[in-house]
mmCIF file of C-alpha atoms and ligand atoms in Angstrom:
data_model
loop_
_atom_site.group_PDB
_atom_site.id
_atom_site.type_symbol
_atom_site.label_atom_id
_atom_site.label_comp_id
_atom_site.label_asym_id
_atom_site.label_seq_id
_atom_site.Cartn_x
_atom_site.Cartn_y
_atom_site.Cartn_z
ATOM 1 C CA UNK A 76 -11.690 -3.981 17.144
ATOM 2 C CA UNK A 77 -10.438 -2.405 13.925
ATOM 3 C CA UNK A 78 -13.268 0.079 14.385
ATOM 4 C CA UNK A 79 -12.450 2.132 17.610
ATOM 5 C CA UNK A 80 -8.163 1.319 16.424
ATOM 6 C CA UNK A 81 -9.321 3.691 13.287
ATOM 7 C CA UNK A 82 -11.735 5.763 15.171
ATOM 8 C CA UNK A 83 -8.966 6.753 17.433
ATOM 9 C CA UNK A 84 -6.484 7.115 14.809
ATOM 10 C CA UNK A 85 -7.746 7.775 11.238
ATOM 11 C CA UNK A 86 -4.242 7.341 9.511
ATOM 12 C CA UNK A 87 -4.682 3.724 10.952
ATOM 13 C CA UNK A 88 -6.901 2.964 7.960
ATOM 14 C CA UNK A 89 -3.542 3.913 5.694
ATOM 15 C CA UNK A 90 -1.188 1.877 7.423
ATOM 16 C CA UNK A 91 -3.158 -1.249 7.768
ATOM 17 C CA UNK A 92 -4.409 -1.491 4.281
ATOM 18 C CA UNK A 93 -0.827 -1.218 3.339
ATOM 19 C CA UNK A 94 0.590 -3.775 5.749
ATOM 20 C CA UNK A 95 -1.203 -6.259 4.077
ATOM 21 C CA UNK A 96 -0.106 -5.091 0.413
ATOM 22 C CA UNK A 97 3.258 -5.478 1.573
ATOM 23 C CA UNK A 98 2.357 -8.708 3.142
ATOM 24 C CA UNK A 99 0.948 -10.334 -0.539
ATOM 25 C CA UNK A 100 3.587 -9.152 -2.821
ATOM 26 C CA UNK A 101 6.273 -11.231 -0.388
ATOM 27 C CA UNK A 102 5.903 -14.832 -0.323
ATOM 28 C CA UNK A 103 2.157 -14.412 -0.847
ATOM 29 C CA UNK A 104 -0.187 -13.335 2.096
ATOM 30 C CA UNK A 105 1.619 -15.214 5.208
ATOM 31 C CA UNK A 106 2.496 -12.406 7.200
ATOM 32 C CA UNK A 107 6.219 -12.356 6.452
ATOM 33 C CA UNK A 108 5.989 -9.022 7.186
ATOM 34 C CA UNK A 109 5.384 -9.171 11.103
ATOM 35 C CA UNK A 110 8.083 -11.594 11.709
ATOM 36 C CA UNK A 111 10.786 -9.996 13.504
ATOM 37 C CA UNK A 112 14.591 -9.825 12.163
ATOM 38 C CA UNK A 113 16.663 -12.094 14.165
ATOM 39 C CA UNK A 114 20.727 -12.362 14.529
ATOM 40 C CA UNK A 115 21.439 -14.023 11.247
ATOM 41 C CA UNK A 116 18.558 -12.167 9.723
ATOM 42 C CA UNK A 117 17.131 -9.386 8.672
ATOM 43 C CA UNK A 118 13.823 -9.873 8.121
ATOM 44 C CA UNK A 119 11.022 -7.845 5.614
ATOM 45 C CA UNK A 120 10.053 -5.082 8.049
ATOM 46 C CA UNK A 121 13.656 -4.022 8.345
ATOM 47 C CA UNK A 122 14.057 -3.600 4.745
ATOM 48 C CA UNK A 123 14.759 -0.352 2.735
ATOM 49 C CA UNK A 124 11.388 -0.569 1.780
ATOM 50 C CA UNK A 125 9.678 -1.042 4.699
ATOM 51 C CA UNK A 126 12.160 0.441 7.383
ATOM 52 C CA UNK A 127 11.011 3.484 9.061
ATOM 53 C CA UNK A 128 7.620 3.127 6.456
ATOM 54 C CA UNK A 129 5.539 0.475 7.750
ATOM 55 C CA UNK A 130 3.175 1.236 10.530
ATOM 56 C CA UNK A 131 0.264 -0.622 12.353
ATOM 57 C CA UNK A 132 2.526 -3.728 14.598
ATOM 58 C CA UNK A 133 1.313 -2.905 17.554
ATOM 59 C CA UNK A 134 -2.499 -2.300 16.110
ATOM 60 C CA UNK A 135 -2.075 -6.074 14.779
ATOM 61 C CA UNK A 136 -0.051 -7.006 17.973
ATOM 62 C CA UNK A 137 -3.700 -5.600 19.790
ATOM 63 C CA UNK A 138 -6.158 -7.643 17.402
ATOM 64 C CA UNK A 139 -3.694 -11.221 17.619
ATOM 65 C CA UNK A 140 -3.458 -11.032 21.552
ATOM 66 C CA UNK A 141 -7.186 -10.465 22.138
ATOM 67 C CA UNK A 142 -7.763 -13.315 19.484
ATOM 68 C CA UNK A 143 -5.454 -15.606 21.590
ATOM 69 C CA UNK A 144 -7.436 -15.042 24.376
ATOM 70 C CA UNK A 145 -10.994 -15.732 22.981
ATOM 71 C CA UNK A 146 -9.401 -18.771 20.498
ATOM 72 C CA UNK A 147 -5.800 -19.702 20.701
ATOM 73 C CA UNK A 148 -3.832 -20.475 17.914
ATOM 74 C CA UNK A 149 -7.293 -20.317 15.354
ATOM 75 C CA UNK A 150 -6.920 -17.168 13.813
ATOM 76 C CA UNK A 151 -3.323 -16.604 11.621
ATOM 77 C CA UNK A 152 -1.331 -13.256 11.561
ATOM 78 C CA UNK A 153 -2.050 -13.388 7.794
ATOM 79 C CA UNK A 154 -5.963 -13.986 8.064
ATOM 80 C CA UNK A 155 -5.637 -10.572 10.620
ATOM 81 C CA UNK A 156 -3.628 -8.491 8.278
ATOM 82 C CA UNK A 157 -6.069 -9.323 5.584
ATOM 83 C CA UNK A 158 -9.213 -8.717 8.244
ATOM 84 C CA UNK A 159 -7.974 -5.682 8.895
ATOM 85 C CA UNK A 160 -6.854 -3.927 6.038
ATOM 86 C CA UNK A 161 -10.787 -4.697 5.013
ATOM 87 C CA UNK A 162 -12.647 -3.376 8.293
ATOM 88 C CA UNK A 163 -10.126 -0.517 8.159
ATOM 89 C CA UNK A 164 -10.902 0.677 4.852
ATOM 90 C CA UNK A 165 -14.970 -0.193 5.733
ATOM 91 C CA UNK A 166 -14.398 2.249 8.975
ATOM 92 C CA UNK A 167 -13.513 5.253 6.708
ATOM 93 C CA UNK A 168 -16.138 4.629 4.000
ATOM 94 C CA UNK A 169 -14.809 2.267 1.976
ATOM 95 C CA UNK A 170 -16.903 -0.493 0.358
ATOM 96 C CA UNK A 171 -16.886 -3.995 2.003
ATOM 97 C CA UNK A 172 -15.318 -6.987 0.232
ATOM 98 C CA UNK A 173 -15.497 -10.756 1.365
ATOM 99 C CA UNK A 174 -12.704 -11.969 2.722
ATOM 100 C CA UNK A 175 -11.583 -15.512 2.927
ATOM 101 C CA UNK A 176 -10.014 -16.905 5.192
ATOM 102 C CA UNK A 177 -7.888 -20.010 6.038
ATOM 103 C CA UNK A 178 -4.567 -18.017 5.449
ATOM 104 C CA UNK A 179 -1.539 -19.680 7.396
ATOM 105 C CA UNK A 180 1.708 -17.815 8.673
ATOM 106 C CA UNK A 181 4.968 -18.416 7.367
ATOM 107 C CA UNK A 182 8.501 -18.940 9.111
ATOM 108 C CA UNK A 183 10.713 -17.502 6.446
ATOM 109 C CA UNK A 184 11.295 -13.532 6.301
ATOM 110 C CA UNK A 185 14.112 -12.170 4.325
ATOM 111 C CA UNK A 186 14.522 -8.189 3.793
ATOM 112 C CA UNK A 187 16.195 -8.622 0.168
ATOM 113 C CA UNK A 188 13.188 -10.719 -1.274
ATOM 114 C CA UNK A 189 11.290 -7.056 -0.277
ATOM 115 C CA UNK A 190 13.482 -5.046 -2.072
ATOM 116 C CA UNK A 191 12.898 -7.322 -5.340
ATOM 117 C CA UNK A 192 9.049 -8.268 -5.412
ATOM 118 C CA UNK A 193 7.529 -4.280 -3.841
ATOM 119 C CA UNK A 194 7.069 -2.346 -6.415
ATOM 120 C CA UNK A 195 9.296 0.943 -6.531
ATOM 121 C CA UNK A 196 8.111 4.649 -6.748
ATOM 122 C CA UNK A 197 10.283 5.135 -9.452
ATOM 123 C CA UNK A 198 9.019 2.114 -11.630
ATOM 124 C CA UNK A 199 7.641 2.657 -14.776
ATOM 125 C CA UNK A 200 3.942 1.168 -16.368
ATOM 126 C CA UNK A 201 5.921 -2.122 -17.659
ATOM 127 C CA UNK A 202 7.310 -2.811 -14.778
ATOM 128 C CA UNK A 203 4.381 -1.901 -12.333
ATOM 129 C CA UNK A 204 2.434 -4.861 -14.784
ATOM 130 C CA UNK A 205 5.427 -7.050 -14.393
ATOM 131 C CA UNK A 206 5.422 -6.680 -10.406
ATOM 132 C CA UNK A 207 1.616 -7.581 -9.776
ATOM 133 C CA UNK A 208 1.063 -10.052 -12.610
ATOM 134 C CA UNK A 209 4.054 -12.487 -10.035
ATOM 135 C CA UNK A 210 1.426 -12.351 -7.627
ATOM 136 C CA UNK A 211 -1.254 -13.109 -10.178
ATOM 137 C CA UNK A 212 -2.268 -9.490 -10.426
ATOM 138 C CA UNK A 213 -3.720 -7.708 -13.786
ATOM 139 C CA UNK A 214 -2.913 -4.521 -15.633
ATOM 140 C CA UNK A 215 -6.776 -3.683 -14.028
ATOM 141 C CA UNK A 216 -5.905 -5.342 -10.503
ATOM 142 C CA UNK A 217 -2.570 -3.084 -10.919
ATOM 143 C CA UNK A 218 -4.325 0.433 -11.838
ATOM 144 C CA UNK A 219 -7.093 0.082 -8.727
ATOM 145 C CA UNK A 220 -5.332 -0.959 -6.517
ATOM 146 C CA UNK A 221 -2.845 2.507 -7.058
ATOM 147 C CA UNK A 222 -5.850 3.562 -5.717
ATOM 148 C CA UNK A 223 -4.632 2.555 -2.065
ATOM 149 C CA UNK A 224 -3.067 5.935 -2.043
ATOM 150 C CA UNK A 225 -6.241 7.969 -2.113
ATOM 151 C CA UNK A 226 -5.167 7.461 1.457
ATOM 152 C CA UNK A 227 -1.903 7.857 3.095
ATOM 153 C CA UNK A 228 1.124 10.041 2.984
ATOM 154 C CA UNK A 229 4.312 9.746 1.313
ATOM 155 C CA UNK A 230 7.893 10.589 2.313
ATOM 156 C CA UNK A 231 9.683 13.468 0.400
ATOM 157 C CA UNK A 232 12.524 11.601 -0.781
ATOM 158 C CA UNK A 233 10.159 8.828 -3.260
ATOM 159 C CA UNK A 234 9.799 11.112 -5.349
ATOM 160 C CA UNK A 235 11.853 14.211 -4.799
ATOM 161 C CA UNK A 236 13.545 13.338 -7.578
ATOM 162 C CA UNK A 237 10.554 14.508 -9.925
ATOM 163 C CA UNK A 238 10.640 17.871 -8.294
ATOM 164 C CA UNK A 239 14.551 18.519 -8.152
ATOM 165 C CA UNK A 240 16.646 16.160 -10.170
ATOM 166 C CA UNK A 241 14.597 15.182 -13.251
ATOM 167 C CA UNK A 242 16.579 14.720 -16.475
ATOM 168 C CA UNK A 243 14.329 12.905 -18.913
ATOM 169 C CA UNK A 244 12.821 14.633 -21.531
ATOM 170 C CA UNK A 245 11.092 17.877 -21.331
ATOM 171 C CA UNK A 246 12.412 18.361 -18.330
ATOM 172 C CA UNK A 247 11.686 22.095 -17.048
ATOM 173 C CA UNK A 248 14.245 22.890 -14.529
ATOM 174 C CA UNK A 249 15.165 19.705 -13.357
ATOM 175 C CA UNK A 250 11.199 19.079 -12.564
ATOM 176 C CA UNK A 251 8.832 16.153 -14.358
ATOM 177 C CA UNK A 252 6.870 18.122 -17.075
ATOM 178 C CA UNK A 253 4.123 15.185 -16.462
ATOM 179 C CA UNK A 254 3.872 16.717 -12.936
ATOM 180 C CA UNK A 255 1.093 20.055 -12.862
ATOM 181 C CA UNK A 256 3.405 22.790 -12.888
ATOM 182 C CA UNK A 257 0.939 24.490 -10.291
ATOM 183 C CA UNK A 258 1.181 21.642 -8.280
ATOM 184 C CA UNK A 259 4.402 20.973 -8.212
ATOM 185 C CA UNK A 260 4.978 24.376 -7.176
ATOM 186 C CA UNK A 261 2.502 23.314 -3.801
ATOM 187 C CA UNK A 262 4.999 20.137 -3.452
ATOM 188 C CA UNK A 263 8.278 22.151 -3.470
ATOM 189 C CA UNK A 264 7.036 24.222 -0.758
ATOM 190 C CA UNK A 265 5.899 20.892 1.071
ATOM 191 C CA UNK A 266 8.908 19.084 0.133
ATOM 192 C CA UNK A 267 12.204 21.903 0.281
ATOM 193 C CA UNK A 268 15.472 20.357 -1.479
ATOM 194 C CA UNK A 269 17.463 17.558 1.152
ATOM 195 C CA UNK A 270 14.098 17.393 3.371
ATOM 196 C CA UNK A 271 13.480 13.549 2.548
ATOM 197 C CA UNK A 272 11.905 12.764 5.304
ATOM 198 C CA UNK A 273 8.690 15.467 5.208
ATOM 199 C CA UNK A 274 6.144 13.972 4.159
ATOM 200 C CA UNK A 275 2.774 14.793 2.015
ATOM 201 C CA UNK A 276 -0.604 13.579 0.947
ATOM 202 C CA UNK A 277 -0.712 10.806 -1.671
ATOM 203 C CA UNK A 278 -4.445 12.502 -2.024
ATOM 204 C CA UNK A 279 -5.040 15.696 -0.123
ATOM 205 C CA UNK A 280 -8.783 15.978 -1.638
ATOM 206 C CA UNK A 281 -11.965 14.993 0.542
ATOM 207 C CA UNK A 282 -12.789 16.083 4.043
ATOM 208 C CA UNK A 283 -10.391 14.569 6.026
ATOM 209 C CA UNK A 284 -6.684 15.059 3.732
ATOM 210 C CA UNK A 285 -5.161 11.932 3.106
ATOM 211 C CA UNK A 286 -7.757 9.991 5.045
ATOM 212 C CA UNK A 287 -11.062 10.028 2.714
ATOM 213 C CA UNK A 288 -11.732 7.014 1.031
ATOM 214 C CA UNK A 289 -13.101 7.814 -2.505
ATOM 215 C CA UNK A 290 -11.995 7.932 -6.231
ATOM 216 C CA UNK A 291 -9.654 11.754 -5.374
ATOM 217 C CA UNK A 292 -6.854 9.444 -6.150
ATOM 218 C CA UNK A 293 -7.474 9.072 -9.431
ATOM 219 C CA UNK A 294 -8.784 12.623 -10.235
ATOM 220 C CA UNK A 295 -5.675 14.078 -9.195
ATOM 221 C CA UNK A 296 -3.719 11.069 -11.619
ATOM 222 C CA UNK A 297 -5.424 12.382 -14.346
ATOM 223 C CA UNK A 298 -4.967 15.950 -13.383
ATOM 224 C CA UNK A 299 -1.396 15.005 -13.755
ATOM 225 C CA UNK A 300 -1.179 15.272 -9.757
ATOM 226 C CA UNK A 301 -0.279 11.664 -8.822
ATOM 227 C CA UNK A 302 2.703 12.687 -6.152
ATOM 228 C CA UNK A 303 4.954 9.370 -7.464
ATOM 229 C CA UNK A 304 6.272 8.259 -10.783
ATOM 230 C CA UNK A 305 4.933 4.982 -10.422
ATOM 231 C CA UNK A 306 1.181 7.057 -10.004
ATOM 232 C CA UNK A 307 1.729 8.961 -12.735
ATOM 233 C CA UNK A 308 3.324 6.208 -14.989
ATOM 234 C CA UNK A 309 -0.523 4.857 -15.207
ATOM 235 C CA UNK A 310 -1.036 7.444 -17.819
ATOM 236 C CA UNK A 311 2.012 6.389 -20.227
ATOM 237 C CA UNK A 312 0.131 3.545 -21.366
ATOM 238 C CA UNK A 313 -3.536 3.731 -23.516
ATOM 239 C CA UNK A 314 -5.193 1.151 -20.898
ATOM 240 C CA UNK A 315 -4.379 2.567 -17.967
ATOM 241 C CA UNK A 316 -4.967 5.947 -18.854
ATOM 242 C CA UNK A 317 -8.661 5.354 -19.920
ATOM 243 C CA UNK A 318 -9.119 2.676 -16.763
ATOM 244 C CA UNK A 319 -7.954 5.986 -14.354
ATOM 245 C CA UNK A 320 -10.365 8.516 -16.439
ATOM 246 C CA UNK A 321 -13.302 5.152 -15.865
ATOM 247 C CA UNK A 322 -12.304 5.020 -12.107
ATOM 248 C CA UNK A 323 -11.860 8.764 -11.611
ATOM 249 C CA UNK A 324 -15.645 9.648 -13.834
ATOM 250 C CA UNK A 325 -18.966 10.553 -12.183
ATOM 251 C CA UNK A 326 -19.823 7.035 -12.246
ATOM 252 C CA UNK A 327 -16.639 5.745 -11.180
ATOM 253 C CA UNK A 328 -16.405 2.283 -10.326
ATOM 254 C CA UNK A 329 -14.357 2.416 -8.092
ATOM 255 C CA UNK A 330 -15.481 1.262 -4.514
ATOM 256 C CA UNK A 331 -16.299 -1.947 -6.174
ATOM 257 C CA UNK A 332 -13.221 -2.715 -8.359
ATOM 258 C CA UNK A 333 -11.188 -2.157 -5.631
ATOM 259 C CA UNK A 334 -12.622 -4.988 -3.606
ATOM 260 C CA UNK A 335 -12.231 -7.449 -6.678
ATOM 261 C CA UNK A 336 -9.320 -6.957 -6.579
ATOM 262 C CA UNK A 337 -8.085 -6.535 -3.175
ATOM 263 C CA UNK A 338 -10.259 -10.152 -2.591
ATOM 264 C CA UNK A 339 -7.795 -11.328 -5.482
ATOM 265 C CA UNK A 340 -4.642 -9.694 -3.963
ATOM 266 C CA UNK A 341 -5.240 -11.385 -0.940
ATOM 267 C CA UNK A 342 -5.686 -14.649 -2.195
ATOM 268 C CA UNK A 343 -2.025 -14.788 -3.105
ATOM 269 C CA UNK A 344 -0.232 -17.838 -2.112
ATOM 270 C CA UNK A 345 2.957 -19.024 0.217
ATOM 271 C CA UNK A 346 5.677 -20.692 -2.138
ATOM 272 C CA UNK A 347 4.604 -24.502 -3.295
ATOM 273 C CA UNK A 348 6.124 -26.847 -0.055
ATOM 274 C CA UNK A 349 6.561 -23.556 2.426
ATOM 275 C CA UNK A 350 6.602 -24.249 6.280
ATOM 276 C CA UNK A 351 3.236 -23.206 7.309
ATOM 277 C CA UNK A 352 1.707 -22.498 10.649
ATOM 278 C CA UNK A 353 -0.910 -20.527 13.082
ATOM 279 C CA UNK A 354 2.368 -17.965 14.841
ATOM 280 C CA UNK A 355 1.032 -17.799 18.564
ATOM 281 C CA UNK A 356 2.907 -14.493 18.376
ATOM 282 C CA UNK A 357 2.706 -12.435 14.869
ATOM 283 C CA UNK A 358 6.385 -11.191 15.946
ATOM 284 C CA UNK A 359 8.302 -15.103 16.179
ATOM 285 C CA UNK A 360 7.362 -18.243 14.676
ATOM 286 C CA UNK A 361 6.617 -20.599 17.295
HETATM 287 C C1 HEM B 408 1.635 0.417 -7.669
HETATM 288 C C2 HEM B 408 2.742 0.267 -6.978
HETATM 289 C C3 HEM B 408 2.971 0.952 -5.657
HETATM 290 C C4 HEM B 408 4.067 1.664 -5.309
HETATM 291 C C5 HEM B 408 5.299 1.901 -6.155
HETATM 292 C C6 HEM B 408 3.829 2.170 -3.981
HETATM 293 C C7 HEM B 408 4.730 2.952 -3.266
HETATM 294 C C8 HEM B 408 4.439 3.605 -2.086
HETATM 295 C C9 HEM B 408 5.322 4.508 -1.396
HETATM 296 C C10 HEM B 408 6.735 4.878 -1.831
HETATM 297 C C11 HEM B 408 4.667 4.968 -0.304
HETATM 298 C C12 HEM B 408 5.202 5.963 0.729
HETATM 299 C C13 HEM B 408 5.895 5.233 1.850
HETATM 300 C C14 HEM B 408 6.599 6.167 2.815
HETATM 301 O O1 HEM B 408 7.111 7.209 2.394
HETATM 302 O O2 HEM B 408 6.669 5.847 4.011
HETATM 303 C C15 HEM B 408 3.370 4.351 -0.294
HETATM 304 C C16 HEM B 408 2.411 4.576 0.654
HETATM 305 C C17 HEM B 408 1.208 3.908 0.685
HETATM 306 N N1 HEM B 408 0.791 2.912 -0.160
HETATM 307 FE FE1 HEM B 408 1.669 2.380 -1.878
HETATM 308 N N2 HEM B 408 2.608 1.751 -3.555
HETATM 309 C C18 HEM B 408 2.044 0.988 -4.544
HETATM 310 C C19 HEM B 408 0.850 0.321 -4.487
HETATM 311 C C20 HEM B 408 0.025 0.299 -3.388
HETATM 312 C C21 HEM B 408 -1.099 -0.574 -3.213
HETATM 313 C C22 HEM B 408 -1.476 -1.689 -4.180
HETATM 314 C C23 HEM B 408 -1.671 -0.249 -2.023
HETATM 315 C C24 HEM B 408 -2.855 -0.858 -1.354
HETATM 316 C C25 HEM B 408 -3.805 -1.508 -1.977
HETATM 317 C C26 HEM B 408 -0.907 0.835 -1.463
HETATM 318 C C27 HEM B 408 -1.197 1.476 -0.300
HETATM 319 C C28 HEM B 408 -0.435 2.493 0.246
HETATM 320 C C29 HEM B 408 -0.870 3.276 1.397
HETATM 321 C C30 HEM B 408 -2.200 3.154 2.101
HETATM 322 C C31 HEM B 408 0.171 4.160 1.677
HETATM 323 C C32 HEM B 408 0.235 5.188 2.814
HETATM 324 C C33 HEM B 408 0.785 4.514 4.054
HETATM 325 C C34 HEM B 408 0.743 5.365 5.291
HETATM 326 O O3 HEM B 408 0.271 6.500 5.261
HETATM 327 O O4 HEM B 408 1.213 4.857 6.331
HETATM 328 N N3 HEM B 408 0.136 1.119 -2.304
HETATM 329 N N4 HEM B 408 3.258 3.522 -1.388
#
C-alpha cells in the first residue's frame, strides 16, 4: 500500500520517513505523534516543530483503516509508521532494512516534550550527539541518519538565518562563511529576505530533486552545501567529517548504514511503566 501512496506522490517517501523520526525521538517509537491535541492538550503534531511541517496523516490514516479491516486491533500506529517509513524509502530506491515489529501505541502526547527531545536546525555537533545518544543513538547512527535529507525540502526560515543574519565569525555579510558562497548565492534567490515559508531542496542532486534516494546528501555536506546548520555542523568535528567524506565516496556505504541504523532508531522504547495499547484509531487512544 505504501507503494502506489509513493508512486502517486513521490514527496510521500520524505514525509513518511520523517514521521517516524519524529515519532522515535518522543517517548520512543509509540506513535505519539498521530495522537490528536485535545482541550487540555496540545499534543506533538501541534508543536512548533511539527506544526505546519509534518505531513503523511492521512497516508497512515489510509494504511491503519485498511489494516482494521483485514485484522482489527493487530497491527499498532507505531509498527505502521515504522512499516512505512521502510517501504517508502524501498519505493524510491532505497535499500531494505528488517523491521521488527511488536511496537505498541501510547496514550500520552505533549507538544513541549517535542520542542525538547527534536533536534533543532540550529544545533550544533555536541548537541546533535547529545539529542540521539537519549534515544540510544551514536555519533555514527547521528551522521547517517542526516542523511534522511537527501530527500525532502526545507522551509526558508530554518535556516535563513545562515543566509541573512549570521554574526559568528567570519561572517561575510551577515552570511555563514561555512555555506558555498556560490551556493548560497542559488539559496538567496530561492529563499528572498522575510519569505520563511518558501521552501527548498535539502538535496536538489539526482533525477528527481529532492526525491532521489542516494548518498547527494552527503556530497553536497562536504561541498559545504548542507542547506541547515545542524547539516553542516557534521563537519566541525574530526569524526563526522571523515564519516560524511566515507558515506559521500565512490564506495559509499551508505544504503546499508542507513538501515543499521534506522533498524536501531526504531527500536527506541516507550518510558519504563507507560500506558500501552493497539489505538483502533492512530488519531485517539481508545
Ligand atoms: C540531525 C538532526 C535533524 C535536524 C535538526 C532536522 C531538521 C529538519 C528540518 C528543520 C526540516 C525541515 C522541516 C520544514 O521546514 O518543514 C527537516 C526535514 C526533513 N527531515 Fe530532518 N532533521 C534532522 C534529522 C533527520 C533524520 C534523522 C531524518 C530521518 C532519518 C530526517 C528526515 C527528514 C526529511 C525526510 C525531511 C523532509 C520532510 C518533507 O519533505 O516533508 N531528518 N529536518
Amino acid at each position: 500500500m505504501t507503494s502506489s501512496i509513493v508512486a502517486s506522490d513521490r514527496t510521500m517517501a520524505a514525509a513518511l520517513l520523517r514521521l517516524h523520526f519524529h515519532d522515535c525521538f518522543v517517548r520512543g517509537c509509540d506513535a505519539s505523534v498521530l495522537l490528536d491535541s485535545t482541550p487540555g492538550n496540545t499534543a506533538e503534531k501541534d508543536s512548533l516543530a511539527n506544526a505546519n511541517s509534518l505531513r503523511g496523516f492521512a497516508q497512515i490514516d489510509q494504511v491503519k483503516a485498511k489494516l482494521e479491516q483485514v485484522c482489527p486491533g493487530v497491527v499498532s500506529c507505531a509498527d505502521i509508521l515504522a512499516l512505512t517509513a521502510r517501504d517508502a524509502i524501498v519505493k524510491i530506491g532505497g535499500q531494505s532494512w528488517v523491521v521488527y515489529l511488536g511496537r505498541k501505541d501510547g496514550v500520552v502526547s505533549v507538544a513541549s516534550e517535542s520542542m525538547v527531545s527534536l533536534p533543532s536546525p540550529f544545533a550544533d555537533y555536541t548537541q546533535l550527539v547529545q539529542s540521539f545518544a537519549t534515544v540510544g543513538l551514536s555519533e555514527k547512527d547521528m551522521v547517517v541518519l542526516s542523511g534522511g535529507h537527501t530527500i525532502g525540502t526545507t522551509k526558508c526560515g530554518a535556516f535563513s538565518q545562515r543566509l541573512y543574519g549570521f554574526s559568528g565569525p567570519g561572517a561575510i555579510n551577515g552570511t555563514d562563511p561555512t555555506l558555498d558562497p556560490e551556493y548560497a548565492k542559488v539559496l538567496k534567490q530561492q529563499c528572498p529576505q522575510n519569505a520563511p515559508l518558501n521552501t527548498v531542496f535539502l538535496d536538489p542532486s539526482g533525477s528527481f530533486p529532492g526525491q532521489t534516494y542516494d548518498k547527494g546528501y552527503f556530497e553536497a555536506v562536504k561541498a559545504n552545501k548542507g542547506v541547515l546548520a545542524s547539516d553542516a555542523a557534521l563537519l566541525t568535528s574530526s569524526f563526522g567529517a571523515s564519516l560524511v567524506a566515507v558515506e559521500a565516496s565512490a564506495t559509499s556505504p551508505f544504503m546499508t548504514d542507513f538501515g543499521v541504523s534506522m533498524q536501531k532508531m526504531g527500536m527506541a522504547a516507550a518510558p519504563k511503566g507507560a500506558v500501552l495499547q493497539v489505538r483502533k484509531n492512530c488519531h485517539f487512544v481508545n
